Amino acid sequence: ILKWVPIVILIATIALTYMYINGYSIAVKLNEMLTTRIYQMSYYWQTYSITLFGQYLNTVSSSAANSLNAMHALDNSYLNILLGSGVIVFILFVGSLLYMAVKATKMKNYKIACIVVCVFFWGFMETAIYKLEFNAIILLLQTVLYNQNYLLGKDGEQVYGR
């Protein structure tokens, strides 16, 4: 079930954006609870088109948007990557996180799978998951998965002592 959570979150991002644009009451209520994040997502979804290689997004931090009252902040990593960096980077980034979740689940390393799922939830509300200071954590998780696979061998038998 853990490997399906990231896909559900990605679908929820797009679905909530469309639901808000079309005035569904649940999306409007969630928007109020999430400090206008869904409104901001819908603003960017309607303002910018999806491109292969991305484009400049006119955005500021949430705190700056609140004080300026004229700028918009996109606090959803998935739309930020999709609209700002393009389809290719989006597929590579999300694909690598999905790969980690699936591989960790297959290896029965549920701690790492849970961490990856938490990263996906975090990406719904923040953009930090693709920033430099966070990439080190993603690389560390991939290294742990690789090393665990190496220690176990391809057939699951223990190759080296732990």
mmCIF file with all atom_site columns, C-alpha atoms in Angstrom:
data_model
loop_
_atom_site.group_PDB
_atom_site.id
_atom_site.type_symbol
_atom_site.label_atom_id
_atom_site.label_alt_id
_atom_site.label_comp_id
_atom_site.label_asym_id
_atom_site.label_entity_id
_atom_site.label_seq_id
_atom_site.pdbx_PDB_ins_code
_atom_site.Cartn_x
_atom_site.Cartn_y
_atom_site.Cartn_z
_atom_site.occupancy
_atom_site.B_iso_or_equiv
_atom_site.pdbx_formal_charge
_atom_site.auth_seq_id
_atom_site.auth_comp_id
_atom_site.auth_asym_id
_atom_site.auth_atom_id
_atom_site.pdbx_PDB_model_num
ATOM 1   C CA . ILE A 1 1   ? 0.000   0.000   0.000   1.00 0.00 ? 1   ILE A CA 1
ATOM 2   C CA . LEU A 1 2   ? 2.936   2.364   0.673   1.00 0.00 ? 2   LEU A CA 1
ATOM 3   C CA . LYS A 1 3   ? 3.971   2.395   -2.975  1.00 0.00 ? 3   LYS A CA 1
ATOM 4   C CA . TRP A 1 4   ? 0.530   3.718   -4.024  1.00 0.00 ? 4   TRP A CA 1
ATOM 5   C CA . VAL A 1 5   ? 0.484   6.681   -1.613  1.00 0.00 ? 5   VAL A CA 1
ATOM 6   C CA . PRO A 1 6   ? 2.768   8.885   -3.787  1.00 0.00 ? 6   PRO A CA 1
ATOM 7   C CA . ILE A 1 7   ? 0.547   8.331   -6.827  1.00 0.00 ? 7   ILE A CA 1
ATOM 8   C CA . VAL A 1 8   ? -2.554  9.205   -4.800  1.00 0.00 ? 8   VAL A CA 1
ATOM 9   C CA . ILE A 1 9   ? -0.875  12.434  -3.623  1.00 0.00 ? 9   ILE A CA 1
ATOM 10  C CA . LEU A 1 10  ? 0.043   13.409  -7.193  1.00 0.00 ? 10  LEU A CA 1
ATOM 11  C CA . ILE A 1 11  ? -3.516  12.746  -8.364  1.00 0.00 ? 11  ILE A CA 1
ATOM 12  C CA . ALA A 1 12  ? -4.887  14.682  -5.371  1.00 0.00 ? 12  ALA A CA 1
ATOM 13  C CA . THR A 1 13  ? -2.760  17.688  -6.326  1.00 0.00 ? 13  THR A CA 1
ATOM 14  C CA . ILE A 1 14  ? -4.312  17.896  -9.792  1.00 0.00 ? 14  ILE A CA 1
ATOM 15  C CA . ALA A 1 15  ? -7.809  16.889  -8.651  1.00 0.00 ? 15  ALA A CA 1
ATOM 16  C CA . LEU A 1 16  ? -7.958  19.486  -5.860  1.00 0.00 ? 16  LEU A CA 1
ATOM 17  C CA . THR A 1 17  ? -6.765  22.160  -8.256  1.00 0.00 ? 17  THR A CA 1
ATOM 18  C CA . TYR A 1 18  ? -9.554  21.343  -10.738 1.00 0.00 ? 18  TYR A CA 1
ATOM 19  C CA . MET A 1 19  ? -12.116 21.021  -7.956  1.00 0.00 ? 19  MET A CA 1
ATOM 20  C CA . TYR A 1 20  ? -11.187 24.441  -6.586  1.00 0.00 ? 20  TYR A CA 1
ATOM 21  C CA . ILE A 1 21  ? -11.330 26.044  -10.034 1.00 0.00 ? 21  ILE A CA 1
ATOM 22  C CA . ASN A 1 22  ? -14.816 24.566  -10.508 1.00 0.00 ? 22  ASN A CA 1
ATOM 23  C CA . GLY A 1 23  ? -16.022 25.688  -7.084  1.00 0.00 ? 23  GLY A CA 1
ATOM 24  C CA . TYR A 1 24  ? -16.422 22.338  -5.300  1.00 0.00 ? 24  TYR A CA 1
ATOM 25  C CA . SER A 1 25  ? -17.186 23.082  -1.662  1.00 0.00 ? 25  SER A CA 1
ATOM 26  C CA . ILE A 1 26  ? -14.776 20.469  -0.285  1.00 0.00 ? 26  ILE A CA 1
ATOM 27  C CA . ALA A 1 27  ? -11.889 22.055  -2.185  1.00 0.00 ? 27  ALA A CA 1
ATOM 28  C CA . VAL A 1 28  ? -12.911 25.510  -0.986  1.00 0.00 ? 28  VAL A CA 1
ATOM 29  C CA . LYS A 1 29  ? -13.025 24.293  2.649   1.00 0.00 ? 29  LYS A CA 1
ATOM 30  C CA . LEU A 1 30  ? -9.659  22.529  2.290   1.00 0.00 ? 30  LEU A CA 1
ATOM 31  C CA . ASN A 1 31  ? -8.243  25.708  0.799   1.00 0.00 ? 31  ASN A CA 1
ATOM 32  C CA . GLU A 1 32  ? -9.269  27.609  3.936   1.00 0.00 ? 32  GLU A CA 1
ATOM 33  C CA . MET A 1 33  ? -7.700  24.941  6.156   1.00 0.00 ? 33  MET A CA 1
ATOM 34  C CA . LEU A 1 34  ? -4.492  24.909  4.092   1.00 0.00 ? 34  LEU A CA 1
ATOM 35  C CA . THR A 1 35  ? -3.999  28.710  4.157   1.00 0.00 ? 35  THR A CA 1
ATOM 36  C CA . THR A 1 36  ? -4.986  29.303  0.513   1.00 0.00 ? 36  THR A CA 1
ATOM 37  C CA . ARG A 1 37  ? -2.543  26.753  -0.891  1.00 0.00 ? 37  ARG A CA 1
ATOM 38  C CA . ILE A 1 38  ? -5.171  25.279  -3.222  1.00 0.00 ? 38  ILE A CA 1
ATOM 39  C CA . TYR A 1 39  ? -6.101  28.749  -4.460  1.00 0.00 ? 39  TYR A CA 1
ATOM 40  C CA . GLN A 1 40  ? -2.413  29.376  -5.174  1.00 0.00 ? 40  GLN A CA 1
ATOM 41  C CA . MET A 1 41  ? -2.150  26.040  -7.001  1.00 0.00 ? 41  MET A CA 1
ATOM 42  C CA . SER A 1 42  ? -5.171  26.889  -9.139  1.00 0.00 ? 42  SER A CA 1
ATOM 43  C CA . TYR A 1 43  ? -3.786  30.366  -9.887  1.00 0.00 ? 43  TYR A CA 1
ATOM 44  C CA . TYR A 1 44  ? -0.543  28.914  -11.263 1.00 0.00 ? 44  TYR A CA 1
ATOM 45  C CA . TRP A 1 45  ? -2.357  26.090  -13.058 1.00 0.00 ? 45  TRP A CA 1
ATOM 46  C CA . GLN A 1 46  ? -4.502  28.647  -14.897 1.00 0.00 ? 46  GLN A CA 1
ATOM 47  C CA . THR A 1 47  ? -1.703  31.202  -15.477 1.00 0.00 ? 47  THR A CA 1
ATOM 48  C CA . TYR A 1 48  ? 1.102   28.963  -16.740 1.00 0.00 ? 48  TYR A CA 1
ATOM 49  C CA . SER A 1 49  ? 1.047   26.154  -19.263 1.00 0.00 ? 49  SER A CA 1
ATOM 50  C CA . ILE A 1 50  ? 2.830   22.837  -19.004 1.00 0.00 ? 50  ILE A CA 1
ATOM 51  C CA . THR A 1 51  ? 5.989   22.808  -21.118 1.00 0.00 ? 51  THR A CA 1
ATOM 52  C CA . LEU A 1 52  ? 8.639   20.235  -21.870 1.00 0.00 ? 52  LEU A CA 1
ATOM 53  C CA . PHE A 1 53  ? 11.545  22.235  -20.422 1.00 0.00 ? 53  PHE A CA 1
ATOM 54  C CA . GLY A 1 54  ? 9.823   24.568  -17.968 1.00 0.00 ? 54  GLY A CA 1
ATOM 55  C CA . GLN A 1 55  ? 9.585   28.310  -17.634 1.00 0.00 ? 55  GLN A CA 1
ATOM 56  C CA . TYR A 1 56  ? 10.142  31.134  -15.175 1.00 0.00 ? 56  TYR A CA 1
ATOM 57  C CA . LEU A 1 57  ? 7.415   31.262  -12.515 1.00 0.00 ? 57  LEU A CA 1
ATOM 58  C CA . ASN A 1 58  ? 6.756   34.658  -10.976 1.00 0.00 ? 58  ASN A CA 1
ATOM 59  C CA . THR A 1 59  ? 6.527   33.577  -7.354  1.00 0.00 ? 59  THR A CA 1
ATOM 60  C CA . VAL A 1 60  ? 7.723   34.551  -3.888  1.00 0.00 ? 60  VAL A CA 1
ATOM 61  C CA . SER A 1 61  ? 7.816   32.815  -0.530  1.00 0.00 ? 61  SER A CA 1
ATOM 62  C CA . SER A 1 62  ? 4.559   32.417  1.381   1.00 0.00 ? 62  SER A CA 1
ATOM 63  C CA . SER A 1 63  ? 5.554   34.964  4.014   1.00 0.00 ? 63  SER A CA 1
ATOM 64  C CA . ALA A 1 64  ? 6.480   37.519  1.345   1.00 0.00 ? 64  ALA A CA 1
ATOM 65  C CA . ALA A 1 65  ? 3.216   36.848  -0.509  1.00 0.00 ? 65  ALA A CA 1
ATOM 66  C CA . ASN A 1 66  ? 1.247   37.523  2.665   1.00 0.00 ? 66  ASN A CA 1
ATOM 67  C CA . SER A 1 67  ? 3.048   40.806  3.342   1.00 0.00 ? 67  SER A CA 1
ATOM 68  C CA . LEU A 1 68  ? 2.992   42.013  -0.271  1.00 0.00 ? 68  LEU A CA 1
ATOM 69  C CA . ASN A 1 69  ? -0.619  40.906  -0.791  1.00 0.00 ? 69  ASN A CA 1
ATOM 70  C CA . ALA A 1 70  ? -0.116  41.054  -4.560  1.00 0.00 ? 70  ALA A CA 1
ATOM 71  C CA . MET A 1 71  ? 2.286   38.247  -5.282  1.00 0.00 ? 71  MET A CA 1
ATOM 72  C CA . HIS A 1 72  ? 1.483   34.568  -5.356  1.00 0.00 ? 72  HIS A CA 1
ATOM 73  C CA . ALA A 1 73  ? 3.343   31.681  -3.734  1.00 0.00 ? 73  ALA A CA 1
ATOM 74  C CA . LEU A 1 74  ? 3.275   28.146  -5.056  1.00 0.00 ? 74  LEU A CA 1
ATOM 75  C CA . ASP A 1 75  ? 3.853   25.865  -2.075  1.00 0.00 ? 75  ASP A CA 1
ATOM 76  C CA . ASN A 1 76  ? 3.266   22.612  -3.927  1.00 0.00 ? 76  ASN A CA 1
ATOM 77  C CA . SER A 1 77  ? 6.459   20.914  -5.093  1.00 0.00 ? 77  SER A CA 1
ATOM 78  C CA . TYR A 1 78  ? 4.765   18.898  -7.816  1.00 0.00 ? 78  TYR A CA 1
ATOM 79  C CA . LEU A 1 79  ? 3.142   21.834  -9.615  1.00 0.00 ? 79  LEU A CA 1
ATOM 80  C CA . ASN A 1 80  ? 6.252   23.920  -9.020  1.00 0.00 ? 80  ASN A CA 1
ATOM 81  C CA . ILE A 1 81  ? 8.450   21.314  -10.705 1.00 0.00 ? 81  ILE A CA 1
ATOM 82  C CA . LEU A 1 82  ? 5.915   20.536  -13.457 1.00 0.00 ? 82  LEU A CA 1
ATOM 83  C CA . LEU A 1 83  ? 5.271   24.168  -14.413 1.00 0.00 ? 83  LEU A CA 1
ATOM 84  C CA . GLY A 1 84  ? 8.679   25.662  -13.557 1.00 0.00 ? 84  GLY A CA 1
ATOM 85  C CA . SER A 1 85  ? 11.073  22.907  -14.609 1.00 0.00 ? 85  SER A CA 1
ATOM 86  C CA . GLY A 1 86  ? 8.966   21.095  -17.193 1.00 0.00 ? 86  GLY A CA 1
ATOM 87  C CA . VAL A 1 87  ? 7.682   17.623  -17.922 1.00 0.00 ? 87  VAL A CA 1
ATOM 88  C CA . ILE A 1 88  ? 11.119  16.008  -18.316 1.00 0.00 ? 88  ILE A CA 1
ATOM 89  C CA . VAL A 1 89  ? 12.436  17.102  -14.909 1.00 0.00 ? 89  VAL A CA 1
ATOM 90  C CA . PHE A 1 90  ? 9.061   16.311  -13.319 1.00 0.00 ? 90  PHE A CA 1
ATOM 91  C CA . ILE A 1 91  ? 9.113   12.736  -14.632 1.00 0.00 ? 91  ILE A CA 1
ATOM 92  C CA . LEU A 1 92  ? 12.736  12.226  -13.563 1.00 0.00 ? 92  LEU A CA 1
ATOM 93  C CA . PHE A 1 93  ? 12.211  13.650  -10.071 1.00 0.00 ? 93  PHE A CA 1
ATOM 94  C CA . VAL A 1 94  ? 8.897   12.007  -9.283  1.00 0.00 ? 94  VAL A CA 1
ATOM 95  C CA . GLY A 1 95  ? 10.034  8.797   -10.977 1.00 0.00 ? 95  GLY A CA 1
ATOM 96  C CA . SER A 1 96  ? 13.095  8.586   -8.732  1.00 0.00 ? 96  SER A CA 1
ATOM 97  C CA . LEU A 1 97  ? 10.970  9.051   -5.604  1.00 0.00 ? 97  LEU A CA 1
ATOM 98  C CA . LEU A 1 98  ? 8.474   6.445   -6.807  1.00 0.00 ? 98  LEU A CA 1
ATOM 99  C CA . TYR A 1 99  ? 11.337  4.078   -7.594  1.00 0.00 ? 99  TYR A CA 1
ATOM 100 C CA . MET A 1 100 ? 12.702  4.492   -4.073  1.00 0.00 ? 100 MET A CA 1
ATOM 101 C CA . ALA A 1 101 ? 9.284   3.819   -2.521  1.00 0.00 ? 101 ALA A CA 1
ATOM 102 C CA . VAL A 1 102 ? 8.691   0.712   -4.641  1.00 0.00 ? 102 VAL A CA 1
ATOM 103 C CA . LYS A 1 103 ? 12.220  -0.634  -4.162  1.00 0.00 ? 103 LYS A CA 1
ATOM 104 C CA . ALA A 1 104 ? 12.153  -0.056  -0.400  1.00 0.00 ? 104 ALA A CA 1
ATOM 105 C CA . THR A 1 105 ? 8.790   -1.836  -0.193  1.00 0.00 ? 105 THR A CA 1
ATOM 106 C CA . LYS A 1 106 ? 10.046  -4.802  -2.249  1.00 0.00 ? 106 LYS A CA 1
ATOM 107 C CA . MET A 1 107 ? 13.109  -5.032  -0.029  1.00 0.00 ? 107 MET A CA 1
ATOM 108 C CA . LYS A 1 108 ? 10.822  -4.884  3.017   1.00 0.00 ? 108 LYS A CA 1
ATOM 109 C CA . ASN A 1 109 ? 12.641  -1.791  4.226   1.00 0.00 ? 109 ASN A CA 1
ATOM 110 C CA . TYR A 1 110 ? 9.491   -0.122  5.495   1.00 0.00 ? 110 TYR A CA 1
ATOM 111 C CA . LYS A 1 111 ? 11.383  2.601   7.359   1.00 0.00 ? 111 LYS A CA 1
ATOM 112 C CA . ILE A 1 112 ? 12.739  4.051   4.128   1.00 0.00 ? 112 ILE A CA 1
ATOM 113 C CA . ALA A 1 113 ? 9.420   3.500   2.350   1.00 0.00 ? 113 ALA A CA 1
ATOM 114 C CA . CYS A 1 114 ? 7.672   5.490   5.098   1.00 0.00 ? 114 CYS A CA 1
ATOM 115 C CA . ILE A 1 115 ? 10.268  8.263   4.828   1.00 0.00 ? 115 ILE A CA 1
ATOM 116 C CA . VAL A 1 116 ? 9.682   8.511   1.066   1.00 0.00 ? 116 VAL A CA 1
ATOM 117 C CA . VAL A 1 117 ? 5.909   8.615   1.611   1.00 0.00 ? 117 VAL A CA 1
ATOM 118 C CA . CYS A 1 118 ? 6.405   11.406  4.171   1.00 0.00 ? 118 CYS A CA 1
ATOM 119 C CA . VAL A 1 119 ? 8.500   13.274  1.592   1.00 0.00 ? 119 VAL A CA 1
ATOM 120 C CA . PHE A 1 120 ? 5.596   13.005  -0.860  1.00 0.00 ? 120 PHE A CA 1
ATOM 121 C CA . PHE A 1 121 ? 3.175   14.401  1.730   1.00 0.00 ? 121 PHE A CA 1
ATOM 122 C CA . TRP A 1 122 ? 5.629   17.177  2.508   1.00 0.00 ? 122 TRP A CA 1
ATOM 123 C CA . GLY A 1 123 ? 5.848   18.009  -1.200  1.00 0.00 ? 123 GLY A CA 1
ATOM 124 C CA . PHE A 1 124 ? 2.109   18.668  -1.270  1.00 0.00 ? 124 PHE A CA 1
ATOM 125 C CA . MET A 1 125 ? 2.562   21.559  1.175   1.00 0.00 ? 125 MET A CA 1
ATOM 126 C CA . GLU A 1 126 ? 6.122   22.779  0.595   1.00 0.00 ? 126 GLU A CA 1
ATOM 127 C CA . THR A 1 127 ? 8.707   23.218  -2.165  1.00 0.00 ? 127 THR A CA 1
ATOM 128 C CA . ALA A 1 128 ? 11.716  22.217  -0.081  1.00 0.00 ? 128 ALA A CA 1
ATOM 129 C CA . ILE A 1 129 ? 11.808  18.632  -1.352  1.00 0.00 ? 129 ILE A CA 1
ATOM 130 C CA . TYR A 1 130 ? 13.615  19.584  -4.550  1.00 0.00 ? 130 TYR A CA 1
ATOM 131 C CA . LYS A 1 131 ? 15.973  22.180  -3.132  1.00 0.00 ? 131 LYS A CA 1
ATOM 132 C CA . LEU A 1 132 ? 19.708  21.577  -2.724  1.00 0.00 ? 132 LEU A CA 1
ATOM 133 C CA . GLU A 1 133 ? 19.672  21.153  1.036   1.00 0.00 ? 133 GLU A CA 1
ATOM 134 C CA . PHE A 1 134 ? 17.141  18.345  0.714   1.00 0.00 ? 134 PHE A CA 1
ATOM 135 C CA . ASN A 1 135 ? 18.730  16.559  -2.245  1.00 0.00 ? 135 ASN A CA 1
ATOM 136 C CA . ALA A 1 136 ? 21.396  15.231  0.129   1.00 0.00 ? 136 ALA A CA 1
ATOM 137 C CA . ILE A 1 137 ? 18.694  13.305  1.999   1.00 0.00 ? 137 ILE A CA 1
ATOM 138 C CA . ILE A 1 138 ? 17.306  11.848  -1.224  1.00 0.00 ? 138 ILE A CA 1
ATOM 139 C CA . LEU A 1 139 ? 20.807  10.797  -2.311  1.00 0.00 ? 139 LEU A CA 1
ATOM 140 C CA . LEU A 1 140 ? 21.412  9.252   1.111   1.00 0.00 ? 140 LEU A CA 1
ATOM 141 C CA . LEU A 1 141 ? 18.188  7.228   0.860   1.00 0.00 ? 141 LEU A CA 1
ATOM 142 C CA . GLN A 1 142 ? 19.178  5.977   -2.591  1.00 0.00 ? 142 GLN A CA 1
ATOM 143 C CA . THR A 1 143 ? 22.623  5.014   -1.293  1.00 0.00 ? 143 THR A CA 1
ATOM 144 C CA . VAL A 1 144 ? 21.106  3.092   1.608   1.00 0.00 ? 144 VAL A CA 1
ATOM 145 C CA . LEU A 1 145 ? 18.810  1.214   -0.777  1.00 0.00 ? 145 LEU A CA 1
ATOM 146 C CA . TYR A 1 146 ? 21.679  0.434   -3.140  1.00 0.00 ? 146 TYR A CA 1
ATOM 147 C CA . ASN A 1 147 ? 23.948  -0.752  -0.350  1.00 0.00 ? 147 ASN A CA 1
ATOM 148 C CA . GLN A 1 148 ? 21.218  -2.882  1.201   1.00 0.00 ? 148 GLN A CA 1
ATOM 149 C CA . ASN A 1 149 ? 20.582  -4.481  -2.191  1.00 0.00 ? 149 ASN A CA 1
ATOM 150 C CA . TYR A 1 150 ? 24.319  -5.074  -2.616  1.00 0.00 ? 150 TYR A CA 1
ATOM 151 C CA . LEU A 1 151 ? 24.619  -6.665  0.819   1.00 0.00 ? 151 LEU A CA 1
ATOM 152 C CA . LEU A 1 152 ? 21.679  -8.960  0.148   1.00 0.00 ? 152 LEU A CA 1
ATOM 153 C CA . GLY A 1 153 ? 22.572  -9.868  -3.408  1.00 0.00 ? 153 GLY A CA 1
ATOM 154 C CA . LYS A 1 154 ? 20.149  -10.261 -6.290  1.00 0.00 ? 154 LYS A CA 1
ATOM 155 C CA . ASP A 1 155 ? 18.452  -13.406 -4.985  1.00 0.00 ? 155 ASP A CA 1
ATOM 156 C CA . GLY A 1 156 ? 17.964  -12.066 -1.476  1.00 0.00 ? 156 GLY A CA 1
ATOM 157 C CA . GLU A 1 157 ? 20.696  -14.230 0.088   1.00 0.00 ? 157 GLU A CA 1
ATOM 158 C CA . GLN A 1 158 ? 23.206  -12.501 2.290   1.00 0.00 ? 158 GLN A CA 1
ATOM 159 C CA . VAL A 1 159 ? 26.417  -11.825 0.381   1.00 0.00 ? 159 VAL A CA 1
ATOM 160 C CA . TYR A 1 160 ? 28.389  -9.901  3.005   1.00 0.00 ? 160 TYR A CA 1
ATOM 161 C CA . GLY A 1 161 ? 28.031  -9.781  6.780   1.00 0.00 ? 161 GLY A CA 1
ATOM 162 C CA . ARG A 1 162 ? 26.238  -6.901  8.385   1.00 0.00 ? 162 ARG A CA 1
#
